[in-house]
């Protein structure tokens, strides 16, 4: 197994943490970004207690300048980035006829524009080295839509449009680009929802339960593997059968 450098945006969240751990377990050197130093340091301390030593780099992915500075800092600290997981995301829910421009803009900037901002300073190095793995963490709601999430669904759907275009441009250079679209996963945010609401969600899922962050991380580790070189431009739905595509 070749040790590579991986950058996971939004790595301090539930799914992000699981991805960081899985990639580290596979032997890779892993970095993630943060905006709140206090939260990040607490997360880093917990990770060290769990036996993981992740690089933390300050960077707001909604800013092209900060994103590039973040990438260069990771490269300076760990080496060239060969694996990029665009995982950063937020929600600002509300029905569209009441949605403010800031609710729309914040979600588009964090969930979609960030994908450009972080990938752009990474892609040239991957092309030069003729190897790379880029994965977007999208969502079931980018596929089926969701009431009160026009902003979120638009951003998440846009992520896969980015994936398939970038996959075509770089396929001959040893770079694969794929999307993972999780369904409802038992992160802290979801588990904070009232139990009766979670029960209704689970009842609509054919497997009868929420997903685990580790199950999403497994899919990421599969796609970044050396042997996954012929998988590009794909979207992997991981939702317990909640939404079945074709």
Coordinates of N, CA and C in Angstrom, one line a residue:
X1 N 0.8 -1.2 0.0 CA 0.0 0.0 0.0 C 0.9 1.2 0.0
X2 N 0.7 2.1 -1.0 CA 1.4 3.3 -1.1 C 0.8 4.4 -0.1
X3 N 1.7 5.0 0.7 CA 1.2 6.0 1.6 C 1.1 7.3 0.8
X4 N -0.1 7.9 0.9 CA -0.4 9.2 0.2 C -0.9 10.2 1.1
X5 N -0.9 11.5 0.7 CA -1.4 12.6 1.5 C -2.9 12.8 1.1
X6 N -3.7 12.9 2.1 CA -5.2 13.1 1.9 C -5.6 14.4 2.6
X7 N -6.4 15.2 1.9 CA -7.0 16.4 2.5 C -8.5 16.1 2.5
X8 N -9.1 16.2 3.7 CA -10.5 16.0 3.9 C -11.1 17.3 4.4
X9 N -11.9 18.0 3.6 CA -12.5 19.3 4.1 C -13.7 18.9 5.0
X10 N -13.9 19.8 6.0 CA -15.0 19.5 7.0 C -14.7 18.2 7.8
X11 N -13.4 17.9 8.0 CA -13.1 16.6 8.6 C -13.4 16.5 10.1
X12 N -13.8 17.6 10.8 CA -14.1 17.5 12.2 C -15.5 17.2 12.5
X13 N -16.4 17.0 11.4 CA -17.7 16.6 11.6 C -17.9 15.1 11.7
X14 N -19.1 14.6 11.8 CA -19.3 13.2 12.0 C -18.8 12.3 10.9
X15 N -19.3 12.6 9.7 CA -18.8 11.8 8.5 C -17.4 12.1 8.2
X16 N -17.0 13.4 8.3 CA -15.6 13.8 8.1 C -14.6 13.1 9.0
X17 N -15.0 13.0 10.2 CA -14.1 12.3 11.2 C -13.9 10.8 10.8
X18 N -15.0 10.2 10.5 CA -15.0 8.8 10.1 C -14.1 8.6 8.8
X19 N -14.2 9.5 7.9 CA -13.4 9.4 6.7 C -11.9 9.6 7.0
X20 N -11.6 10.6 7.9 CA -10.2 10.8 8.3 C -9.6 9.6 8.9
X21 N -10.4 9.0 9.8 CA -9.9 7.8 10.5 C -9.7 6.6 9.5
X22 N -10.6 6.4 8.6 CA -10.5 5.3 7.7 C -9.3 5.5 6.8
X23 N -9.1 6.7 6.3 CA -7.9 6.9 5.4 C -6.6 6.7 6.2
X24 N -6.6 7.2 7.4 CA -5.4 6.9 8.3 C -5.2 5.5 8.5
X25 N -6.3 4.7 8.7 CA -6.2 3.3 9.0 C -5.6 2.6 7.7
X26 N -5.8 3.2 6.5 CA -5.3 2.6 5.3 C -3.9 3.0 5.0
X27 N -3.3 3.8 6.0 CA -1.9 4.1 5.9 C -1.6 5.5 5.3
X28 N -2.6 6.3 5.1 CA -2.4 7.6 4.5 C -2.1 8.7 5.6
X29 N -1.5 9.8 5.2 CA -1.3 10.9 6.0 C -2.5 11.9 5.7
X30 N -3.2 12.3 6.8 CA -4.5 12.9 6.6 C -4.4 14.3 7.2
X31 N -5.0 15.3 6.5 CA -5.1 16.7 7.0 C -6.6 17.1 6.8
X32 N -7.0 18.0 7.7 CA -8.3 18.6 7.5 C -8.2 20.1 7.9
X33 N -9.2 20.8 7.5 CA -9.3 22.3 7.8 C -10.2 22.6 8.9
X34 N -10.0 23.8 9.4 CA -10.9 24.3 10.5 C -11.1 25.8 10.4
X35 N -12.2 26.3 11.0 CA -12.5 27.7 11.1 C -12.4 28.2 12.5
X36 N -13.0 27.3 13.4 CA -12.9 27.6 14.8 C -11.8 26.9 15.5
X37 N -10.8 27.6 16.0 CA -9.6 27.0 16.5 C -9.9 26.2 17.8
X38 N -10.8 26.8 18.6 CA -11.2 26.1 19.9 C -11.8 24.7 19.6
X39 N -12.8 24.7 18.7 CA -13.4 23.4 18.4 C -12.4 22.4 17.8
X40 N -11.6 23.0 16.9 CA -10.6 22.1 16.2 C -9.6 21.5 17.1
X41 N -9.1 22.3 18.1 CA -8.1 21.8 19.0 C -8.7 20.7 19.9
X42 N -10.0 20.9 20.3 CA -10.7 19.9 21.1 C -10.8 18.6 20.3
X43 N -11.2 18.7 19.1 CA -11.3 17.6 18.2 C -10.0 16.9 18.0
X44 N -8.9 17.6 17.8 CA -7.6 17.1 17.6 C -7.1 16.3 18.9
X45 N -7.4 16.8 20.0 CA -7.1 16.2 21.3 C -7.8 14.8 21.4
X46 N -9.1 14.8 21.0 CA -9.9 13.6 21.1 C -9.3 12.6 20.1
X47 N -8.9 13.0 18.9 CA -8.4 12.1 17.9 C -7.1 11.5 18.4
X48 N -6.2 12.3 19.0 CA -5.0 11.8 19.6 C -5.2 10.8 20.6
X49 N -6.3 11.0 21.5 CA -6.6 10.0 22.5 C -7.1 8.7 21.8
X50 N -7.6 8.8 20.6 CA -8.1 7.6 19.9 C -6.9 7.0 19.1
X51 N -5.8 7.6 19.1 CA -4.6 7.1 18.4 C -4.4 7.6 17.0
X52 N -5.0 8.8 16.7 CA -4.8 9.4 15.4 C -4.1 10.7 15.5
X53 N -3.2 11.0 14.6 CA -2.5 12.2 14.5 C -2.7 12.9 13.2
X54 N -3.8 13.7 13.2 CA -4.2 14.4 11.9 C -3.6 15.8 11.9
X55 N -3.2 16.3 10.7 CA -2.8 17.7 10.6 C -4.0 18.6 10.5
X56 N -3.9 19.7 11.2 CA -5.0 20.7 11.2 C -4.5 21.9 10.6
X57 N -5.2 22.4 9.6 CA -4.8 23.7 8.9 C -6.0 24.6 8.9
X58 N -5.8 25.9 9.2 CA -6.8 26.9 9.2 C -7.2 27.2 7.8
X59 N -8.5 27.3 7.5 CA -8.9 27.6 6.1 C -10.4 27.7 6.0
X60 N -10.9 28.8 5.4 CA -12.3 28.9 5.1 C -12.5 28.5 3.6
X61 N -13.1 27.4 3.4 CA -13.2 26.9 2.0 C -14.1 27.7 1.1
X62 N -14.8 28.7 1.7 CA -15.7 29.6 0.8 C -14.8 30.7 0.2
X63 N -13.6 30.8 0.7 CA -12.7 31.8 0.1 C -11.6 31.2 -0.8
X64 N -11.5 31.6 -2.0 CA -10.5 31.0 -2.9 C -9.1 31.2 -2.4
X65 N -8.9 32.4 -1.8 CA -7.5 32.7 -1.3 C -7.2 31.9 -0.1
X66 N -8.1 31.7 0.8 CA -7.8 30.9 2.0 C -7.7 29.4 1.7
X67 N -8.5 29.0 0.7 CA -8.4 27.6 0.3 C -7.1 27.3 -0.3
X68 N -6.6 28.2 -1.1 CA -5.2 27.9 -1.7 C -4.2 28.0 -0.7
X69 N -4.2 28.9 0.2 CA -3.3 29.0 1.3 C -3.3 27.7 2.2
X70 N -4.5 27.2 2.4 CA -4.7 26.0 3.2 C -4.0 24.8 2.4
X71 N -4.2 24.7 1.1 CA -3.7 23.6 0.4 C -2.1 23.7 0.4
X72 N -1.6 24.9 0.2 CA -0.1 25.0 0.2 C 0.5 24.7 1.6
X73 N -0.3 25.0 2.7 CA 0.2 24.6 4.0 C 0.2 23.1 4.2
X74 N -0.8 22.4 3.7 CA -0.8 21.0 3.8 C 0.3 20.4 3.0
X75 N 0.6 20.9 1.8 CA 1.7 20.4 1.0 C 3.0 20.6 1.7
X76 N 3.2 21.8 2.4 CA 4.4 22.1 3.1 C 4.6 21.2 4.3
X77 N 3.5 20.9 4.9 CA 3.6 20.0 6.2 C 3.7 18.6 5.9
X78 N 2.9 18.1 4.9 CA 2.8 16.6 4.7 C 3.3 16.2 3.3
X79 N 3.3 17.0 2.3 CA 3.7 16.7 1.0 C 2.6 16.9 0.0
X80 N 2.8 16.5 -1.3 CA 1.8 16.7 -2.3 C 0.5 16.0 -2.0
X81 N -0.6 16.6 -2.3 CA -1.9 16.1 -2.0 C -2.4 15.2 -3.2
X82 N -2.5 13.9 -2.9 CA -3.0 13.0 -4.0 C -4.4 12.5 -3.8
X83 N -5.0 12.8 -2.6 CA -6.4 12.4 -2.3 C -7.1 13.6 -1.8
X84 N -8.2 14.0 -2.4 CA -9.0 15.1 -1.9 C -10.4 14.7 -1.7
X85 N -10.9 14.9 -0.5 CA -12.3 14.6 -0.3 C -13.0 15.9 0.1
X86 N -13.9 16.4 -0.8 CA -14.6 17.6 -0.6 C -15.9 17.3 0.2
X87 N -15.8 17.4 1.5 CA -16.8 17.0 2.4 C -17.5 18.2 3.1
X88 N -16.9 19.4 3.1 CA -17.4 20.5 3.9 C -18.9 20.8 3.4
X89 N -19.7 21.1 4.4 CA -21.1 21.4 4.1 C -21.9 21.9 5.2
X90 N -22.9 22.7 4.9 CA -23.8 23.3 5.9 C -25.3 23.2 5.4
X91 N -26.2 23.4 6.3 CA -27.6 23.6 5.9 C -28.1 24.9 6.4
X92 N -29.0 25.5 5.6 CA -29.7 26.7 6.0 C -31.1 26.6 5.5
X93 N -31.9 25.7 6.1 CA -33.2 25.3 5.5 C -34.3 26.3 5.6
X94 N -35.2 26.2 4.7 CA -36.4 27.1 4.6 C -37.1 26.9 3.3
X95 N -38.4 27.0 3.3 CA -39.1 27.0 2.0 C -38.6 28.1 1.1
X96 N -38.6 27.8 -0.2 CA -38.0 28.7 -1.1 C -38.7 30.1 -1.1
X97 N -40.0 30.1 -1.0 CA -40.7 31.4 -1.1 C -40.4 32.3 0.1
X98 N -39.7 31.7 1.1 CA -39.3 32.5 2.3 C -37.8 32.6 2.5
X99 N -37.1 32.0 1.5 CA -35.6 31.9 1.7 C -35.0 33.2 1.4
X100 N -34.0 33.6 2.2 CA -33.3 34.8 2.0 C -32.1 34.5 1.1
X101 N -31.6 35.6 0.5 CA -30.4 35.5 -0.3 C -29.2 35.0 0.4
X102 N -29.1 35.3 1.7 CA -28.0 34.8 2.5 C -28.1 33.3 2.8
X103 N -29.3 32.8 3.0 CA -29.6 31.4 3.2 C -29.1 30.6 1.9
X104 N -29.5 31.2 0.8 CA -29.1 30.6 -0.5 C -27.6 30.7 -0.7
X105 N -27.0 31.9 -0.5 CA -25.6 32.1 -0.8 C -24.7 31.3 0.1
X106 N -25.0 31.3 1.4 CA -24.2 30.6 2.4 C -24.0 29.1 2.0
X107 N -25.1 28.5 1.6 CA -25.1 27.0 1.3 C -24.4 26.8 0.0
X108 N -24.7 27.6 -1.0 CA -24.0 27.5 -2.3 C -22.5 27.7 -2.2
X109 N -22.1 28.7 -1.4 CA -20.7 29.0 -1.2 C -20.0 27.9 -0.5
X110 N -20.6 27.4 0.6 CA -19.9 26.4 1.4 C -19.9 25.0 0.8
X111 N -21.1 24.6 0.2 CA -21.2 23.2 -0.3 C -20.8 23.1 -1.8
X112 N -20.9 24.1 -2.6 CA -20.5 23.9 -4.0 C -19.3 24.8 -4.4
X113 N -19.3 26.1 -4.2 CA -18.2 26.9 -4.6 C -16.9 26.4 -3.9
X114 N -17.0 25.9 -2.7 CA -15.8 25.4 -2.0 C -15.2 24.2 -2.8
X115 N -16.0 23.5 -3.6 CA -15.4 22.4 -4.4 C -14.4 22.9 -5.4
X116 N -14.8 24.0 -6.0 CA -13.9 24.7 -7.0 C -12.7 25.3 -6.2
X117 N -13.0 26.0 -5.1 CA -11.9 26.7 -4.4 C -10.8 25.7 -3.9
X118 N -11.2 24.5 -3.5 CA -10.2 23.6 -2.9 C -9.6 22.7 -4.0
X119 N -10.4 22.3 -5.0 CA -9.8 21.5 -6.0 C -8.9 22.2 -7.0
X120 N -9.2 23.4 -7.2 CA -8.4 24.2 -8.2 C -6.9 24.2 -7.9
X121 N -6.5 24.5 -6.6 CA -5.0 24.5 -6.4 C -4.5 23.1 -6.2
X122 N -5.3 22.1 -6.2 CA -4.8 20.7 -6.0 C -4.6 20.0 -7.4
X123 N -5.5 20.3 -8.3 CA -5.5 19.5 -9.6 C -4.3 19.6 -10.4
X124 N -3.6 20.7 -10.4 CA -2.4 20.8 -11.3 C -1.3 19.9 -10.8
X125 N -1.1 19.7 -9.5 CA -0.1 18.8 -9.0 C -0.5 17.4 -9.3
X126 N -1.7 17.0 -9.2 CA -2.2 15.7 -9.6 C -1.9 15.4 -11.1
X127 N -2.2 16.4 -11.9 CA -2.0 16.2 -13.4 C -0.5 16.0 -13.7
X128 N 0.3 16.8 -13.0 CA 1.8 16.6 -13.2 C 2.3 15.3 -12.7
X129 N 1.8 14.8 -11.6 CA 2.2 13.5 -11.1 C 1.5 12.3 -11.7
X130 N 0.4 12.6 -12.5 CA -0.4 11.6 -13.2 C -1.0 10.6 -12.2
X131 N -1.5 11.1 -11.1 CA -2.2 10.2 -10.1 C -3.0 11.1 -9.2
X132 N -4.3 10.7 -9.0 CA -5.1 11.5 -8.1 C -6.4 10.8 -7.8
X133 N -7.0 11.1 -6.7 CA -8.3 10.7 -6.3 C -9.1 11.9 -5.7
X134 N -10.2 12.2 -6.4 CA -11.0 13.4 -5.9 C -12.4 12.8 -5.7
X135 N -13.0 13.1 -4.5 CA -14.3 12.6 -4.1 C -15.1 13.7 -3.6
X136 N -16.3 13.9 -4.1 CA -17.3 14.8 -3.6 C -18.3 14.1 -2.6
X137 N -18.5 14.6 -1.5 CA -19.6 14.0 -0.6 C -20.8 14.8 -0.8
X138 N -21.7 14.2 -1.6 CA -23.0 14.9 -1.9 C -24.1 14.4 -1.0
X139 N -25.3 14.1 -1.4 CA -26.4 13.8 -0.5 C -27.5 13.2 -1.3
X140 N -28.3 12.3 -0.6 CA -29.5 11.8 -1.2 C -30.4 12.9 -1.7
X141 N -30.4 14.0 -1.0 CA -31.3 15.1 -1.3 C -30.9 15.9 -2.6
X142 N -29.6 15.7 -3.0 CA -29.2 16.2 -4.3 C -29.8 15.4 -5.4
X143 N -30.3 14.2 -5.1 CA -30.8 13.3 -6.1 C -32.4 13.4 -6.2
X144 N -33.0 13.4 -5.0 CA -34.5 13.4 -4.9 C -35.1 14.7 -4.5
X145 N -34.3 15.6 -4.1 CA -34.8 16.9 -3.6 C -35.4 16.7 -2.2
X146 N -35.7 17.8 -1.5 CA -36.2 17.8 -0.2 C -36.9 19.1 0.1
X147 N -38.1 18.9 0.8 CA -38.9 20.1 1.2 C -38.0 21.0 2.0
X148 N -38.0 22.3 1.7 CA -37.2 23.3 2.4 C -35.7 23.3 2.2
X149 N -35.3 22.6 1.2 CA -33.8 22.5 0.9 C -33.5 22.8 -0.6
X150 N -34.1 23.8 -1.2 CA -33.8 24.1 -2.5 C -32.3 24.5 -2.7
X151 N -31.8 25.2 -1.7 CA -30.4 25.6 -1.7 C -29.5 24.4 -1.6
X152 N -29.8 23.6 -0.6 CA -28.9 22.4 -0.3 C -29.0 21.4 -1.5
X153 N -30.2 21.1 -2.0 CA -30.3 20.2 -3.1 C -29.6 20.6 -4.3
X154 N -29.7 21.9 -4.6 CA -29.1 22.5 -5.8 C -27.6 22.4 -5.7
X155 N -27.0 22.7 -4.5 CA -25.6 22.6 -4.3 C -25.1 21.2 -4.4
X156 N -25.8 20.2 -3.8 CA -25.4 18.8 -3.8 C -25.5 18.2 -5.2
X157 N -26.5 18.6 -5.9 CA -26.7 18.1 -7.3 C -25.5 18.7 -8.2
X158 N -25.2 19.9 -7.9 CA -24.1 20.6 -8.7 C -22.8 19.9 -8.5
X159 N -22.6 19.3 -7.3 CA -21.3 18.6 -7.0 C -21.1 17.5 -8.0
X160 N -22.2 16.7 -8.3 CA -22.0 15.6 -9.2 C -21.8 16.1 -10.7
X161 N -22.4 17.2 -11.0 CA -22.1 17.8 -12.3 C -20.6 18.2 -12.5
X162 N -20.1 18.7 -11.4 CA -18.6 19.0 -11.3 C -17.8 17.7 -11.5
X163 N -18.3 16.6 -10.8 CA -17.6 15.3 -10.8 C -17.4 14.8 -12.2
X164 N -18.6 14.7 -12.9 CA -18.5 14.1 -14.2 C -17.7 14.9 -15.3
X165 N -17.8 16.2 -15.1 CA -17.0 17.0 -16.1 C -15.5 16.9 -15.8
X166 N -15.1 17.0 -14.5 CA -13.7 16.8 -14.1 C -13.2 15.4 -14.4
X167 N -14.0 14.4 -14.3 CA -13.6 13.1 -14.6 C -13.2 12.9 -16.0
X168 N -14.0 13.5 -16.9 CA -13.7 13.4 -18.3 C -12.4 14.1 -18.7
X169 N -12.2 15.3 -18.1 CA -11.0 16.1 -18.4 C -9.7 15.4 -17.9
X170 N -9.8 14.6 -16.9 CA -8.5 14.0 -16.3 C -8.4 12.5 -16.3
X171 N -9.3 11.8 -17.0 CA -9.3 10.4 -17.0 C -8.0 9.8 -17.5
X172 N -7.4 10.4 -18.5 CA -6.2 9.9 -19.2 C -4.9 10.2 -18.4
X173 N -5.1 11.0 -17.3 CA -3.9 11.4 -16.5 C -3.8 10.6 -15.2
X174 N -4.6 9.5 -15.1 CA -4.5 8.7 -13.8 C -5.3 9.3 -12.7
X175 N -6.2 10.3 -12.9 CA -6.9 10.9 -11.9 C -8.4 10.5 -12.0
X176 N -8.9 9.9 -10.9 CA -10.4 9.6 -10.9 C -11.1 10.6 -10.1
X177 N -12.4 10.8 -10.5 CA -13.2 11.8 -9.8 C -14.6 11.2 -9.6
X178 N -15.0 11.0 -8.4 CA -16.3 10.4 -8.1 C -17.1 11.1 -7.0
X179 N -18.4 10.7 -6.9 CA -19.3 11.3 -5.9 C -19.8 10.2 -5.0
X180 N -19.9 10.5 -3.7 CA -20.6 9.6 -2.8 C -21.8 10.4 -2.3
X181 N -23.0 9.8 -2.4 CA -24.2 10.5 -1.9 C -24.9 9.7 -0.8
X182 N -24.6 10.1 0.5 CA -25.1 9.4 1.6 C -26.6 9.8 1.8
X183 N -27.3 8.8 2.4 CA -28.7 9.1 2.9 C -28.6 9.7 4.3
X184 N -29.6 9.3 5.1 CA -29.6 9.9 6.5 C -28.7 9.1 7.4
X185 N -27.7 9.7 7.9 CA -26.6 9.1 8.7 C -26.7 9.6 10.1
X186 N -26.4 8.7 11.0 CA -26.5 9.0 12.5 C -25.4 9.8 13.0
X187 N -25.3 11.0 12.5 CA -24.3 12.0 13.0 C -24.9 12.7 14.2
X188 N -24.1 13.5 14.9 CA -24.5 14.2 16.0 C -25.7 15.2 15.6
X189 N -25.6 15.7 14.5 CA -26.6 16.7 14.0 C -28.0 15.9 13.8
X190 N -27.9 14.8 13.2 CA -29.2 14.0 13.0 C -29.7 13.4 14.3
X191 N -28.8 13.0 15.2 CA -29.2 12.4 16.4 C -29.8 13.4 17.4
X192 N -29.6 14.7 17.1 CA -30.2 15.8 17.9 C -31.6 16.1 17.5
X193 N -32.0 15.5 16.4 CA -33.4 15.6 16.0 C -34.3 14.8 17.0
X194 N -35.5 15.2 17.3 CA -36.4 14.5 18.2 C -36.5 13.0 17.8
X195 N -36.5 12.1 18.8 CA -36.5 10.7 18.5 C -37.7 10.2 17.6
X196 N -38.9 10.9 17.8 CA -40.0 10.5 17.0 C -39.8 10.8 15.5
X197 N -39.1 11.9 15.3 CA -38.8 12.3 13.9 C -37.9 11.4 13.3
X198 N -36.8 11.0 14.0 CA -35.9 10.0 13.5 C -36.5 8.7 13.3
X199 N -37.5 8.3 14.1 CA -38.2 7.0 13.9 C -38.9 7.0 12.6
X200 N -39.6 8.2 12.3 CA -40.3 8.3 11.0 C -39.3 8.2 9.8
X201 N -38.2 8.8 9.9 CA -37.2 8.7 8.9 C -36.7 7.3 8.7
X202 N -36.4 6.6 9.7 CA -35.9 5.2 9.7 C -37.0 4.3 9.1
X203 N -38.3 4.6 9.4 CA -39.4 3.8 8.9 C -39.5 3.8 7.4
X204 N -39.0 4.9 6.8 CA -39.0 5.1 5.3 C -37.8 4.5 4.6
X205 N -36.9 4.0 5.4 CA -35.6 3.4 4.8 C -35.8 1.9 4.8
X206 N -35.7 1.3 3.6 CA -35.9 -0.2 3.5 C -35.1 -1.0 4.5
X207 N -33.9 -0.6 4.8 CA -33.1 -1.3 5.8 C -33.5 -1.1 7.2
X208 N -34.4 -0.1 7.4 CA -35.0 0.1 8.7 C -34.1 0.8 9.7
X209 N -33.1 1.5 9.3 CA -32.2 2.2 10.2 C -31.5 3.3 9.5
X210 N -30.9 4.2 10.3 CA -30.0 5.3 9.8 C -28.7 4.6 9.4
X211 N -27.9 5.3 8.6 CA -26.6 4.9 8.2 C -25.6 5.2 9.3
X212 N -24.4 4.6 9.2 CA -23.3 4.9 10.2 C -22.2 5.7 9.4
X213 N -21.6 6.7 10.1 CA -20.6 7.5 9.4 C -19.5 6.5 8.8
X214 N -19.2 5.5 9.5 CA -18.2 4.5 9.1 C -18.5 3.9 7.8
X215 N -19.8 3.7 7.5 CA -20.2 3.1 6.2 C -20.0 4.0 5.1
X216 N -20.1 5.3 5.3 CA -19.7 6.3 4.3 C -18.2 6.3 4.1
X217 N -17.5 6.3 5.2 CA -16.0 6.3 5.1 C -15.5 5.1 4.3
X218 N -16.2 3.9 4.5 CA -15.7 2.7 3.8 C -15.8 3.0 2.3
X219 N -16.9 3.6 1.8 CA -17.0 3.9 0.4 C -15.9 4.8 -0.1
X220 N -15.6 5.8 0.7 CA -14.5 6.7 0.3 C -13.2 5.9 0.2
X221 N -12.9 5.0 1.1 CA -11.6 4.3 1.1 C -11.6 3.3 -0.1
X222 N -12.8 2.8 -0.5 CA -12.9 1.9 -1.7 C -12.5 2.7 -2.9
X223 N -13.0 3.9 -3.0 CA -12.8 4.7 -4.3 C -11.4 5.3 -4.4
X224 N -10.7 5.5 -3.2 CA -9.4 6.0 -3.3 C -8.3 4.9 -3.5
X225 N -8.7 3.7 -3.4 CA -7.8 2.6 -3.5 C -7.1 2.6 -4.9
X226 N -5.9 2.0 -4.9 CA -5.1 1.9 -6.1 C -5.9 1.1 -7.2
X227 N -6.6 0.1 -6.7 CA -7.3 -0.8 -7.6 C -8.6 -0.2 -8.1
X228 N -9.0 1.0 -7.7 CA -10.2 1.6 -8.2 C -10.0 2.5 -9.3
X229 N -8.9 2.3 -10.1 CA -8.5 3.2 -11.1 C -9.4 3.3 -12.3
X230 N -10.3 2.3 -12.4 CA -11.2 2.3 -13.6 C -12.6 2.8 -13.2
X231 N -12.7 3.3 -12.0 CA -14.0 3.9 -11.6 C -13.9 5.4 -11.5
X232 N -14.5 6.1 -12.5 CA -14.5 7.5 -12.5 C -15.8 8.1 -13.1
X233 N -16.2 9.2 -12.6 CA -17.4 9.9 -13.0 C -18.6 9.2 -12.5
X234 N -18.5 8.4 -11.4 CA -19.6 7.6 -10.9 C -20.1 8.3 -9.6
X235 N -21.4 8.0 -9.3 CA -22.0 8.4 -8.1 C -22.4 7.1 -7.3
X236 N -22.0 7.0 -6.1 CA -22.3 5.9 -5.3 C -23.3 6.3 -4.2
X237 N -24.5 5.8 -4.4 CA -25.6 6.0 -3.4 C -25.4 5.1 -2.2
X238 N -25.4 5.7 -1.0 CA -25.3 4.9 0.2 C -26.5 5.4 1.1
X239 N -27.6 4.7 1.0 CA -28.8 5.3 1.7 C -29.7 4.2 2.2
X240 N -29.3 3.0 2.3 CA -30.1 1.9 2.8 C -31.3 1.6 2.0
X241 N -31.3 2.0 0.7 CA -32.4 1.7 -0.2 C -33.4 2.8 -0.2
X242 N -33.1 3.9 0.5 CA -34.1 5.0 0.7 C -34.5 5.7 -0.6
X243 N -33.5 5.8 -1.5 CA -33.7 6.3 -2.9 C -32.9 5.4 -3.8
X244 N -33.6 4.8 -4.8 CA -32.9 3.9 -5.7 C -32.9 4.5 -7.1
X245 N -31.7 4.7 -7.6 CA -31.6 5.2 -8.9 C -31.4 4.1 -9.9
X246 N -31.0 4.5 -11.1 CA -30.9 3.5 -12.3 C -29.6 3.8 -13.0

